[in-house]
PDB file of N, CA and C in Angstrom:
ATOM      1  N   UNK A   1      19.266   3.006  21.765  1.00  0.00           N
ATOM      2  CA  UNK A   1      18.695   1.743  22.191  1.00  0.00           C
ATOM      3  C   UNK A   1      19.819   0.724  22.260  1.00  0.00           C
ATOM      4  N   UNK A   2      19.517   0.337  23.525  1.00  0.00           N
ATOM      5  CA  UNK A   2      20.570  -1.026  23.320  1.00  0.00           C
ATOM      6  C   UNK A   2      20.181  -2.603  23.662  1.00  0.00           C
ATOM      7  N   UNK A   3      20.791  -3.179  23.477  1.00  0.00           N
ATOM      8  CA  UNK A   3      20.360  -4.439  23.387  1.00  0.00           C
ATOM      9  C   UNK A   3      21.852  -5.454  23.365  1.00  0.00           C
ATOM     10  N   UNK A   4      21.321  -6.480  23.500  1.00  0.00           N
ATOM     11  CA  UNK A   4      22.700  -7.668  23.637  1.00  0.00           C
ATOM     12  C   UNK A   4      23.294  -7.765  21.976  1.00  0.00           C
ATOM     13  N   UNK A   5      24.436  -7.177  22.365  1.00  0.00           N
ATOM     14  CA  UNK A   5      25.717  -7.427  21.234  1.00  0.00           C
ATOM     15  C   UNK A   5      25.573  -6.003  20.539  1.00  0.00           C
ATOM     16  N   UNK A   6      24.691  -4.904  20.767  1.00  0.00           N
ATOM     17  CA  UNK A   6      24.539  -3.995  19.600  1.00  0.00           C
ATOM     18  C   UNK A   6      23.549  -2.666  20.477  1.00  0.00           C
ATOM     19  N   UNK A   7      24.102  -1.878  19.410  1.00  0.00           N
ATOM     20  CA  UNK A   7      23.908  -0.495  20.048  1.00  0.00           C
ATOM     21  C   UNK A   7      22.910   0.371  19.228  1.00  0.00           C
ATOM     22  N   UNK A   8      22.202   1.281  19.565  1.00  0.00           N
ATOM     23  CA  UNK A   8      21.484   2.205  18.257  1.00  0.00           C
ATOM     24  C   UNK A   8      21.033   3.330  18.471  1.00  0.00           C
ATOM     25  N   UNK A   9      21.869   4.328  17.852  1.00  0.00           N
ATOM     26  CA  UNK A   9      21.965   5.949  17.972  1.00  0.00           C
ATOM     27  C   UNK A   9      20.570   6.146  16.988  1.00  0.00           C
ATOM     28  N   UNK A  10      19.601   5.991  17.891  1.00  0.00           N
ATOM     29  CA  UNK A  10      18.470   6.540  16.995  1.00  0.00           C
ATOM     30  C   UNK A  10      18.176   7.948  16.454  1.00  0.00           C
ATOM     31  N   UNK A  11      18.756   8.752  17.208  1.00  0.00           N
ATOM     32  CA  UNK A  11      18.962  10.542  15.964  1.00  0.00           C
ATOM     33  C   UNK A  11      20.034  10.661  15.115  1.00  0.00           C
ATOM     34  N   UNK A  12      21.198   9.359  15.561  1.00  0.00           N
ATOM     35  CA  UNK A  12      21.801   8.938  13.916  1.00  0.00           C
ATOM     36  C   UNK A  12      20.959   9.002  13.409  1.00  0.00           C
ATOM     37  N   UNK A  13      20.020   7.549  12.862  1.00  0.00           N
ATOM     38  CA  UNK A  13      19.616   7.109  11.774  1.00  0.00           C
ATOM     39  C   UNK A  13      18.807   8.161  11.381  1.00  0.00           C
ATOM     40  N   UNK A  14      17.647   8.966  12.458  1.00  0.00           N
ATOM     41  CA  UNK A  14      16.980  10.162  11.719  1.00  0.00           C
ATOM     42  C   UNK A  14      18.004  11.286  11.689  1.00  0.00           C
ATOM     43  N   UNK A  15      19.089  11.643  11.533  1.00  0.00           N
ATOM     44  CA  UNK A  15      19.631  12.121  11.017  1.00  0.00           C
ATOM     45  C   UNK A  15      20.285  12.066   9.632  1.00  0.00           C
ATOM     46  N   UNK A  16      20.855  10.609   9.458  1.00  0.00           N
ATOM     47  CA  UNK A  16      21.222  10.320   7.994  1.00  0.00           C
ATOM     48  C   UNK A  16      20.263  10.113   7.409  1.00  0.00           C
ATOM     49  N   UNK A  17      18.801   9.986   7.818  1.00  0.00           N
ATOM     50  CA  UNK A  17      17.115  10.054   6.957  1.00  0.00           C
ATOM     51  C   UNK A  17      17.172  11.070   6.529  1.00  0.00           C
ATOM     52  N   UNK A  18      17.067  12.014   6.592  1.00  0.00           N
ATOM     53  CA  UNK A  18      16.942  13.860   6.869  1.00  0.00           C
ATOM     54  C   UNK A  18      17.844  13.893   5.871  1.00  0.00           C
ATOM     55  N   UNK A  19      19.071  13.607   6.180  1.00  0.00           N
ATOM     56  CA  UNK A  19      20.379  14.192   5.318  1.00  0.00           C
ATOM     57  C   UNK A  19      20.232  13.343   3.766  1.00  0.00           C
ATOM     58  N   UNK A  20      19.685  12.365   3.637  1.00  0.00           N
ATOM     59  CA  UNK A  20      19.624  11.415   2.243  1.00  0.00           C
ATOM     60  C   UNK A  20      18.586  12.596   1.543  1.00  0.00           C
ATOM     61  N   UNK A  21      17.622  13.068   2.681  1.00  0.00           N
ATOM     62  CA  UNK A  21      16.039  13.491   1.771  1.00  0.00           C
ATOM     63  C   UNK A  21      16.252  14.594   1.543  1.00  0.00           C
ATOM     64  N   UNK A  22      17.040  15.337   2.027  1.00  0.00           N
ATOM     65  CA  UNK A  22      17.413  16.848   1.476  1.00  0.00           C
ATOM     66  C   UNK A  22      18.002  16.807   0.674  1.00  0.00           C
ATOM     67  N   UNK A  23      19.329  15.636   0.345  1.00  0.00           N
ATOM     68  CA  UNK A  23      20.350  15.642  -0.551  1.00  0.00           C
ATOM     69  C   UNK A  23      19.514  15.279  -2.248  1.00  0.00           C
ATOM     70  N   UNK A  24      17.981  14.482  -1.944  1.00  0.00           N
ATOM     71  CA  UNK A  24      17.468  13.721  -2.755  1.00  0.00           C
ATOM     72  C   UNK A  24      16.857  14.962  -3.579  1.00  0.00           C
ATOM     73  N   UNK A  25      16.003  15.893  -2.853  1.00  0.00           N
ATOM     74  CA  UNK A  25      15.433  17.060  -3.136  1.00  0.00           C
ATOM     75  C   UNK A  25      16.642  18.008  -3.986  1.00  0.00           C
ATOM     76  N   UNK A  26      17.507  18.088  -3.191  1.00  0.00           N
ATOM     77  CA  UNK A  26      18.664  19.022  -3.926  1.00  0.00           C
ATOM     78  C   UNK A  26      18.927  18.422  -5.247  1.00  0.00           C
ATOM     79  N   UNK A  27      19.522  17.153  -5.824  1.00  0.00           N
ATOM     80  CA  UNK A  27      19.321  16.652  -7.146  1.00  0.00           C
ATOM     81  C   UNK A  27      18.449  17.290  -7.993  1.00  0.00           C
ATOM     82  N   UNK A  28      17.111  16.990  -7.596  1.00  0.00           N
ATOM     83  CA  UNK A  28      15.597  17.467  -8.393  1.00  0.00           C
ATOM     84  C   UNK A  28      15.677  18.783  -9.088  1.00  0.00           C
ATOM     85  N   UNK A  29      16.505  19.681  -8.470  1.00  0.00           N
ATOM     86  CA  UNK A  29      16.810  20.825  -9.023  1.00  0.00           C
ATOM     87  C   UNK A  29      18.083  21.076  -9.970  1.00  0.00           C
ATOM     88  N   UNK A  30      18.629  20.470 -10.220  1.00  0.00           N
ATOM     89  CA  UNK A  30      19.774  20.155 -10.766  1.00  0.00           C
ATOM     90  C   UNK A  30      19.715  19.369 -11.696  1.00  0.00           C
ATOM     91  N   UNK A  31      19.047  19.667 -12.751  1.00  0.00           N
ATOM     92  CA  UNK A  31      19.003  19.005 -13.952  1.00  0.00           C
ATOM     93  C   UNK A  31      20.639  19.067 -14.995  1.00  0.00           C
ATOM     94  N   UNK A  32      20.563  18.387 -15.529  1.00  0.00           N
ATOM     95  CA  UNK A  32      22.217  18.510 -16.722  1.00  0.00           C
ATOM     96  C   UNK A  32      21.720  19.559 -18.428  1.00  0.00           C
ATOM     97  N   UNK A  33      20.105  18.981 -18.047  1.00  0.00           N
ATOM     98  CA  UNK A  33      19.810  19.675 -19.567  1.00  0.00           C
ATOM     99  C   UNK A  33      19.853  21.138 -20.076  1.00  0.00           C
ATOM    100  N   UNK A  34      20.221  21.606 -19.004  1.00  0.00           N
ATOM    101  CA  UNK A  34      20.548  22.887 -19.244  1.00  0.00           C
ATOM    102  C   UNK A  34      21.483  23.485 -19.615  1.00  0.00           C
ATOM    103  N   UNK A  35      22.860  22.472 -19.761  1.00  0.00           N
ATOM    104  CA  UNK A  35      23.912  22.040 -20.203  1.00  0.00           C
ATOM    105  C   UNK A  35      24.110  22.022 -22.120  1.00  0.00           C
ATOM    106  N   UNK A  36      22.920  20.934 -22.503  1.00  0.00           N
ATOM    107  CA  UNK A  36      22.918  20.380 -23.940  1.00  0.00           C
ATOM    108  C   UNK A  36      22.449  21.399 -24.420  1.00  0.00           C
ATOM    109  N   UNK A  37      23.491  22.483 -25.063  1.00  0.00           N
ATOM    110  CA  UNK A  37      22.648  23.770 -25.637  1.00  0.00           C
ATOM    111  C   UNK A  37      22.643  23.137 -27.256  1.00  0.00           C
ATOM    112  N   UNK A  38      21.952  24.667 -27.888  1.00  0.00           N
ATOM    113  CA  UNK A  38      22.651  23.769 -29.640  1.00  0.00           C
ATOM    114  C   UNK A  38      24.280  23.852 -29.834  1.00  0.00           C
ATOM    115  N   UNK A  39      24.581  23.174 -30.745  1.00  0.00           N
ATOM    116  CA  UNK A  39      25.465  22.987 -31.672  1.00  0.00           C
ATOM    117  C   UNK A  39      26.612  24.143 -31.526  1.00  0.00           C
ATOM    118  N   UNK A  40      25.430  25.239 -32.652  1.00  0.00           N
ATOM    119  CA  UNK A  40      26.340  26.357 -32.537  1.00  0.00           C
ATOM    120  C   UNK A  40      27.616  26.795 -31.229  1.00  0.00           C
ATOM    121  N   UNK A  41      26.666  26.754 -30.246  1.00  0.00           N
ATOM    122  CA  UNK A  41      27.032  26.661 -28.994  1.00  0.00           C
ATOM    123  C   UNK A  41      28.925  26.467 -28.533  1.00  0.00           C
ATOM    124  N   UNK A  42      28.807  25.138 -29.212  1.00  0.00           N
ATOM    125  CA  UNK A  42      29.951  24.548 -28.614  1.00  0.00           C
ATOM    126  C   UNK A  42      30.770  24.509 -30.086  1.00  0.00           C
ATOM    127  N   UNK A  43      30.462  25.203 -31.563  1.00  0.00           N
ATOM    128  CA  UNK A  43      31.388  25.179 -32.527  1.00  0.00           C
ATOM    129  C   UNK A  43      31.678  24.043 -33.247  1.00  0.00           C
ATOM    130  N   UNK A  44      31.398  22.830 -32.466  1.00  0.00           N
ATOM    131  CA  UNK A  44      31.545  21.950 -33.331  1.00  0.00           C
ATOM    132  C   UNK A  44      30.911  20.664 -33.180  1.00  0.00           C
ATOM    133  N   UNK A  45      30.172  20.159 -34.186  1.00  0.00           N
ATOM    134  CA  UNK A  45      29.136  18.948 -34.059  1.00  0.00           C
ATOM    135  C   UNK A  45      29.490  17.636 -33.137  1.00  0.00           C
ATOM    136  N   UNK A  46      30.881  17.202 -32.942  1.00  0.00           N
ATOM    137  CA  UNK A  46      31.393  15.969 -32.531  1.00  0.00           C
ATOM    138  C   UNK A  46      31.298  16.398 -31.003  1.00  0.00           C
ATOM    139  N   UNK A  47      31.849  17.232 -30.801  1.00  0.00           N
ATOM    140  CA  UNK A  47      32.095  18.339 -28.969  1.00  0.00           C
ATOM    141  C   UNK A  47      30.175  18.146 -28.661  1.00  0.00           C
ATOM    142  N   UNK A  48      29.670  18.891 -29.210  1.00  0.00           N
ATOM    143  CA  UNK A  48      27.787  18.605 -29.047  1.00  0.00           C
ATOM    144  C   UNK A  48      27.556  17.499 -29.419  1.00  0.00           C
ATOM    145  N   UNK A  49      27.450  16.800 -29.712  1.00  0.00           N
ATOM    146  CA  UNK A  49      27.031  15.424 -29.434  1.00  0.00           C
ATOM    147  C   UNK A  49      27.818  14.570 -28.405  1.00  0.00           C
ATOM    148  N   UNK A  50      28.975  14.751 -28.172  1.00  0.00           N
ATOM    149  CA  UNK A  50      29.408  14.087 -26.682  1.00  0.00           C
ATOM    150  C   UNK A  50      29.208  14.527 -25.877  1.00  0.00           C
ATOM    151  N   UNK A  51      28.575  16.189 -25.696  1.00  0.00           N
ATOM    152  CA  UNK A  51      28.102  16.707 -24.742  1.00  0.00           C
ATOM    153  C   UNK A  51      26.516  16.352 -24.311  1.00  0.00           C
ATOM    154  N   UNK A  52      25.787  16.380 -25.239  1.00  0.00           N
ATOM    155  CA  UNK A  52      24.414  15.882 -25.009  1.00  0.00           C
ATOM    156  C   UNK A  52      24.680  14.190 -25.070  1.00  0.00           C
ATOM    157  N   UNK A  53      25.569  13.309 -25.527  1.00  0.00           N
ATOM    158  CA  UNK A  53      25.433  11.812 -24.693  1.00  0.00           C
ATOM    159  C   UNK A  53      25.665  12.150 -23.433  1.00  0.00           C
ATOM    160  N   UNK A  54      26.548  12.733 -22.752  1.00  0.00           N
ATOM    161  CA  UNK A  54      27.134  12.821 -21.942  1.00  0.00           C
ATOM    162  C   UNK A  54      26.470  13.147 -20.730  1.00  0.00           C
ATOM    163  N   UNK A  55      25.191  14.602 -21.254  1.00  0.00           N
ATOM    164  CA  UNK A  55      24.145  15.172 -20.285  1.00  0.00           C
ATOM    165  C   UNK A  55      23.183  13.542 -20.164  1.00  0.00           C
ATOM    166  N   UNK A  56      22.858  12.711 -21.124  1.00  0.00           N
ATOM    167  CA  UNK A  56      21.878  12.047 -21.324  1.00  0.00           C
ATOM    168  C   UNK A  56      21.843  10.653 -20.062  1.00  0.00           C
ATOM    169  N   UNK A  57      23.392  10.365 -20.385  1.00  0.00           N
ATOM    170  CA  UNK A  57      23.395   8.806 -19.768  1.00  0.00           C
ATOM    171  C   UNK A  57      23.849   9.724 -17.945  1.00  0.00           C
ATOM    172  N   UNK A  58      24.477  10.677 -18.060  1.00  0.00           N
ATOM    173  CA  UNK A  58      24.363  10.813 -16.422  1.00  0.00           C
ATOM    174  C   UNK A  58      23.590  11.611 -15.805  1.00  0.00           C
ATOM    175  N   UNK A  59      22.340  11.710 -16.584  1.00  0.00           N
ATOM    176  CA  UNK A  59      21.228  11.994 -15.905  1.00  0.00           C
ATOM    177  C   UNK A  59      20.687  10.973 -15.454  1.00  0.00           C
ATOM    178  N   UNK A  60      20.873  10.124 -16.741  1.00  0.00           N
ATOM    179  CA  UNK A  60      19.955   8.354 -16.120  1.00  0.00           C
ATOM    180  C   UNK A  60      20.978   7.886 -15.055  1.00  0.00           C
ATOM    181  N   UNK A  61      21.979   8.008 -15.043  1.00  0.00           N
ATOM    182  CA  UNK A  61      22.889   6.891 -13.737  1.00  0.00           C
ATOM    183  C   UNK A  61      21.981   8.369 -12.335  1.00  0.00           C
ATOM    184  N   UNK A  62      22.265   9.074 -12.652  1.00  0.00           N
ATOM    185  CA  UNK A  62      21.809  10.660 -11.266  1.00  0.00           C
ATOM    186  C   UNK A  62      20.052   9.894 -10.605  1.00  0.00           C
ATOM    187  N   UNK A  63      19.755   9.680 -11.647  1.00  0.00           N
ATOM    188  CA  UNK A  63      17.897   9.134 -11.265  1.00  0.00           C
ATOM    189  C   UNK A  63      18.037   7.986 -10.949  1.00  0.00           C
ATOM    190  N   UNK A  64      18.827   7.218 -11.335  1.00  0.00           N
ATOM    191  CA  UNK A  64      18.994   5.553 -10.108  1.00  0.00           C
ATOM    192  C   UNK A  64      19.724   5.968  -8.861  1.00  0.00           C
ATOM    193  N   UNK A  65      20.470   6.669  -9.115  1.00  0.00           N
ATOM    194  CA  UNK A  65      21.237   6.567  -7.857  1.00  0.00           C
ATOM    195  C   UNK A  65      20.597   7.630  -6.911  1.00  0.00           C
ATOM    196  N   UNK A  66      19.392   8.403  -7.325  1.00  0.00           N
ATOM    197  CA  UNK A  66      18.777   9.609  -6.610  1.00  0.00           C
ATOM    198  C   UNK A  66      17.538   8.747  -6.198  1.00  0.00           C
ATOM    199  N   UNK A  67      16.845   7.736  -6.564  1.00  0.00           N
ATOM    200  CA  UNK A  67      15.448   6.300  -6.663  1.00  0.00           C
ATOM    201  C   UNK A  67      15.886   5.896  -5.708  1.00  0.00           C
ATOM    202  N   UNK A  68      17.201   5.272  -5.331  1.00  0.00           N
ATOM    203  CA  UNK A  68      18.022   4.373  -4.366  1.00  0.00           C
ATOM    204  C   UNK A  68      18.238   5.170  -3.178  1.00  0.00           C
ATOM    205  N   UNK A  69      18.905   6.301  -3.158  1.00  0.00           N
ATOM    206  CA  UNK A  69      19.276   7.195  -2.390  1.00  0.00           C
ATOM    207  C   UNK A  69      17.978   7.095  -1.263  1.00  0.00           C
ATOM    208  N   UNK A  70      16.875   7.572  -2.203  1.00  0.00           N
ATOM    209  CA  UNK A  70      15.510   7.756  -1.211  1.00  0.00           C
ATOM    210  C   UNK A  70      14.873   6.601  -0.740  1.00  0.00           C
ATOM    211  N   UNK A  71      15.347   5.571  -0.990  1.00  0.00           N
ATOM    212  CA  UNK A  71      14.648   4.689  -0.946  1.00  0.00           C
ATOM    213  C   UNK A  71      14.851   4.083   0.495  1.00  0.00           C
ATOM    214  N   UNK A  72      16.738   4.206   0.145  1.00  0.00           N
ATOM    215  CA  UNK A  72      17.786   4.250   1.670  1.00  0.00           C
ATOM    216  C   UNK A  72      17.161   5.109   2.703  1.00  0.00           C
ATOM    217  N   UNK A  73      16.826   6.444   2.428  1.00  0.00           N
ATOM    218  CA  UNK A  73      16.327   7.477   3.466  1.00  0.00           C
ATOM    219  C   UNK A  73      15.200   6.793   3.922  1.00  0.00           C
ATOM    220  N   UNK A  74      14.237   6.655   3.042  1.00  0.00           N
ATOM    221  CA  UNK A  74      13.090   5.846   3.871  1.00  0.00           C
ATOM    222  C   UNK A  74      12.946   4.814   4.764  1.00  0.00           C
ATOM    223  N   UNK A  75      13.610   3.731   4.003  1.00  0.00           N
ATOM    224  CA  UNK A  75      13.950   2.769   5.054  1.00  0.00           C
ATOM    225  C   UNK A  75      14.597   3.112   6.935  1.00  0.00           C
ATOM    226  N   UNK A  76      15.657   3.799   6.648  1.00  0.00           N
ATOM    227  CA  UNK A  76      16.602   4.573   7.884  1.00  0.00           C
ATOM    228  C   UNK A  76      15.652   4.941   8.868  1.00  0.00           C
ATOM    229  N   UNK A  77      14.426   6.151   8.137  1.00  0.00           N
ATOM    230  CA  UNK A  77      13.501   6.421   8.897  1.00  0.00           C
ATOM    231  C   UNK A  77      12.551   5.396   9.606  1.00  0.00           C
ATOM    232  N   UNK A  78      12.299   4.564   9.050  1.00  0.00           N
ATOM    233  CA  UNK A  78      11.296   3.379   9.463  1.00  0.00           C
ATOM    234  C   UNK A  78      11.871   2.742  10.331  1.00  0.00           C
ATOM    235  N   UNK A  79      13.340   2.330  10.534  1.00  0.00           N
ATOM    236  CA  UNK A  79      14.315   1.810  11.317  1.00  0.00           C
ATOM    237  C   UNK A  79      14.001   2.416  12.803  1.00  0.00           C
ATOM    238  N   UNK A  80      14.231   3.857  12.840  1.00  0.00           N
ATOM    239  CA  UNK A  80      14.213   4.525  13.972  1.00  0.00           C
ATOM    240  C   UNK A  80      12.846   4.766  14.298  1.00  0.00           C
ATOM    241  N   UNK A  81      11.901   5.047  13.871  1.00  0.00           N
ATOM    242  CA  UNK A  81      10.568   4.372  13.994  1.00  0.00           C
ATOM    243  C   UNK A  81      10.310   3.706  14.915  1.00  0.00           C
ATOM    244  N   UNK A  82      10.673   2.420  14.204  1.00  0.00           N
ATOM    245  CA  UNK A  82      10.362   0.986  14.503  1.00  0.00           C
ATOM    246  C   UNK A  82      11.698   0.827  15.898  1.00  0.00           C
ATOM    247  N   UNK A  83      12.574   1.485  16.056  1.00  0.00           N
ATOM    248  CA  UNK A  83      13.147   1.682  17.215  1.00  0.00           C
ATOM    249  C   UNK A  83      12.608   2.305  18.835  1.00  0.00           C
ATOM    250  N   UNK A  84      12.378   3.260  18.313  1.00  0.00           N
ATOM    251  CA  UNK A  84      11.470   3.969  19.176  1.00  0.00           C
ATOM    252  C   UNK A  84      10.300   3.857  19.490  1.00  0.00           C
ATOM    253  N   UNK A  85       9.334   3.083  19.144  1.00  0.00           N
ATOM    254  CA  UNK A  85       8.249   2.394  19.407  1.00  0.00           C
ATOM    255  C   UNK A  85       8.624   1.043  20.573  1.00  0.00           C
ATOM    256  N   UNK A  86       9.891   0.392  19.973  1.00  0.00           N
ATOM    257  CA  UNK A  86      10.055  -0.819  21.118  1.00  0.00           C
ATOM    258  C   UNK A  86      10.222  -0.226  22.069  1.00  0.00           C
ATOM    259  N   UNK A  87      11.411   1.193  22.302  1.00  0.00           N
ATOM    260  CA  UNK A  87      11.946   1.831  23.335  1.00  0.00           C
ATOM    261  C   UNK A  87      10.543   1.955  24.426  1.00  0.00           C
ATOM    262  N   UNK A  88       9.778   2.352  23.956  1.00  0.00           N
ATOM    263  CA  UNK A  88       8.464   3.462  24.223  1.00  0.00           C
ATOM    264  C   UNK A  88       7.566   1.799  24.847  1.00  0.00           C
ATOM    265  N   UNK A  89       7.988   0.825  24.106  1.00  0.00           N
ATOM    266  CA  UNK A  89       6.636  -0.456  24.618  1.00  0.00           C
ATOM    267  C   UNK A  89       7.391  -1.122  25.738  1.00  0.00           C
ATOM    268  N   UNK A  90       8.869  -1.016  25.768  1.00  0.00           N
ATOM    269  CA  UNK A  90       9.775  -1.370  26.715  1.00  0.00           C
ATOM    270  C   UNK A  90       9.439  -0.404  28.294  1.00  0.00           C
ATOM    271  N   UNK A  91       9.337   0.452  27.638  1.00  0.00           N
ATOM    272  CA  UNK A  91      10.064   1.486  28.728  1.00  0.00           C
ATOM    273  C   UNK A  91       8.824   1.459  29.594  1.00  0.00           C
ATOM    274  N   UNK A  92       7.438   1.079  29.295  1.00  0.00           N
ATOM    275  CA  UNK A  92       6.091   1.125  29.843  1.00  0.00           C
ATOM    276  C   UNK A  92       6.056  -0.299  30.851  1.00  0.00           C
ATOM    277  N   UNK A  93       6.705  -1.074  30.551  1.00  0.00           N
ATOM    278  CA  UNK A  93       6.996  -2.371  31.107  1.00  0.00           C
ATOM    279  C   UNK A  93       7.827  -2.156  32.946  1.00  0.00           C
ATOM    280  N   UNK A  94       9.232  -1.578  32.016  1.00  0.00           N
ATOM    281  CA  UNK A  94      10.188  -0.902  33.341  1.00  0.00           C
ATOM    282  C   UNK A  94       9.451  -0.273  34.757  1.00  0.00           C
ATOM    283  N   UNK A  95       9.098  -0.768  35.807  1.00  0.00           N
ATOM    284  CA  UNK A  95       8.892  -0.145  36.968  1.00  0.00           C
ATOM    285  C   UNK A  95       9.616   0.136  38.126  1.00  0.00           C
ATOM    286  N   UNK A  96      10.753  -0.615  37.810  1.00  0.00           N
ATOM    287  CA  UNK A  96      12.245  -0.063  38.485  1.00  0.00           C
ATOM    288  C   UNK A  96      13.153  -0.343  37.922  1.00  0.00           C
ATOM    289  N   UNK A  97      14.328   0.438  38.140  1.00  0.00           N
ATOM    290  CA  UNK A  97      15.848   0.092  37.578  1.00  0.00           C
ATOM    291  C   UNK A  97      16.344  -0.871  37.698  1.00  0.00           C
ATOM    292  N   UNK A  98      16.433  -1.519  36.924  1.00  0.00           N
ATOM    293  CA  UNK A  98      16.787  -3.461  36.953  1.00  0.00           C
ATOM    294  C   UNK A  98      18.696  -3.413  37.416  1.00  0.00           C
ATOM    295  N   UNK A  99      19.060  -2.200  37.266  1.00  0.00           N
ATOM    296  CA  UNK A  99      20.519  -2.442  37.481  1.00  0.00           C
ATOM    297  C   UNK A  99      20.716  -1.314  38.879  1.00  0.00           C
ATOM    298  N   UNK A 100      19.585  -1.067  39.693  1.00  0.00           N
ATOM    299  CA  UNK A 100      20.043  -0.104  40.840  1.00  0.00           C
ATOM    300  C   UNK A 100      20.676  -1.020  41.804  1.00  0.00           C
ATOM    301  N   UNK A 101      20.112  -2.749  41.863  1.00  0.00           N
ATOM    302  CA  UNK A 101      20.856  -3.302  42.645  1.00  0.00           C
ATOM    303  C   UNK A 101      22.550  -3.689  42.663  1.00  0.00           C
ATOM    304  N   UNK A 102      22.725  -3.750  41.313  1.00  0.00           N
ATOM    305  CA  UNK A 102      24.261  -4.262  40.871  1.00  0.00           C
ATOM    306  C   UNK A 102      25.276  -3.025  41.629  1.00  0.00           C
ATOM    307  N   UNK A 103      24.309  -1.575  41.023  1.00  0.00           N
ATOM    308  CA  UNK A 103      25.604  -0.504  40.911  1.00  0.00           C
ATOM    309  C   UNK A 103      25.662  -0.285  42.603  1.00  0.00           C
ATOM    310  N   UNK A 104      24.233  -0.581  43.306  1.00  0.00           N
ATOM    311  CA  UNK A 104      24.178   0.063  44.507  1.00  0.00           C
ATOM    312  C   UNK A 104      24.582  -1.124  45.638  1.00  0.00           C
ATOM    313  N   UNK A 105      24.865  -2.338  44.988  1.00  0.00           N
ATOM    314  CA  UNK A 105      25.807  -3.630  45.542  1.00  0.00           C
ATOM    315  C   UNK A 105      24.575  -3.994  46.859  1.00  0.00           C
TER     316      UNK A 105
END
């Protein structure tokens, strides 16, 4: 779509939609806690406990930034949407090529 001063690759944006929501899904499976085993595990109490802070707080930064992520995808999608609907209310308007006279002089 184009328009004065600006341009818009609308299977970009549903493309980087697509690509946020798969990437968002892929997270979901990828938990850290599978990581924080016991103790024994790792031999020594100080090593397991920086390992389970460690699983803890970047799981929480992974779930904001995975909340946001989708949130971005959604929006993107609504963008191109809301693109393609003007295209589509425009294009019903168009009953001839407004520029056949310029190119065809």
């Amino acid at each position: 779509m184009d328009g004065p001063g600006f341009h818009v690759e609308i299977g970009t944006l549903e493309s980087a939609s697509a690509g946020i929501e798969e990437s968002v899904a892929d997270q979901k499976g990828s938990a850290l806690s599978h990581l924080d085993r016991a103790e024994s595990v790792y031999g020594h109490a100080g090593l397991h406990k920086s390992m389970e802070n460690f699983c803890d707080r970047w799981s929480e930064g992974i779930d904001i930034l995975t909340k946001d992520a989708k949130a971005i995808g959604d929006v993107l999608g609504k963008v191109a949407q809301a693109y393609q609907a003007a295209d589509r209310g425009v294009a019903g308007r168009l009953t001839t090529d407004p520029g056949k006279s310029v190119v065809d002089g």
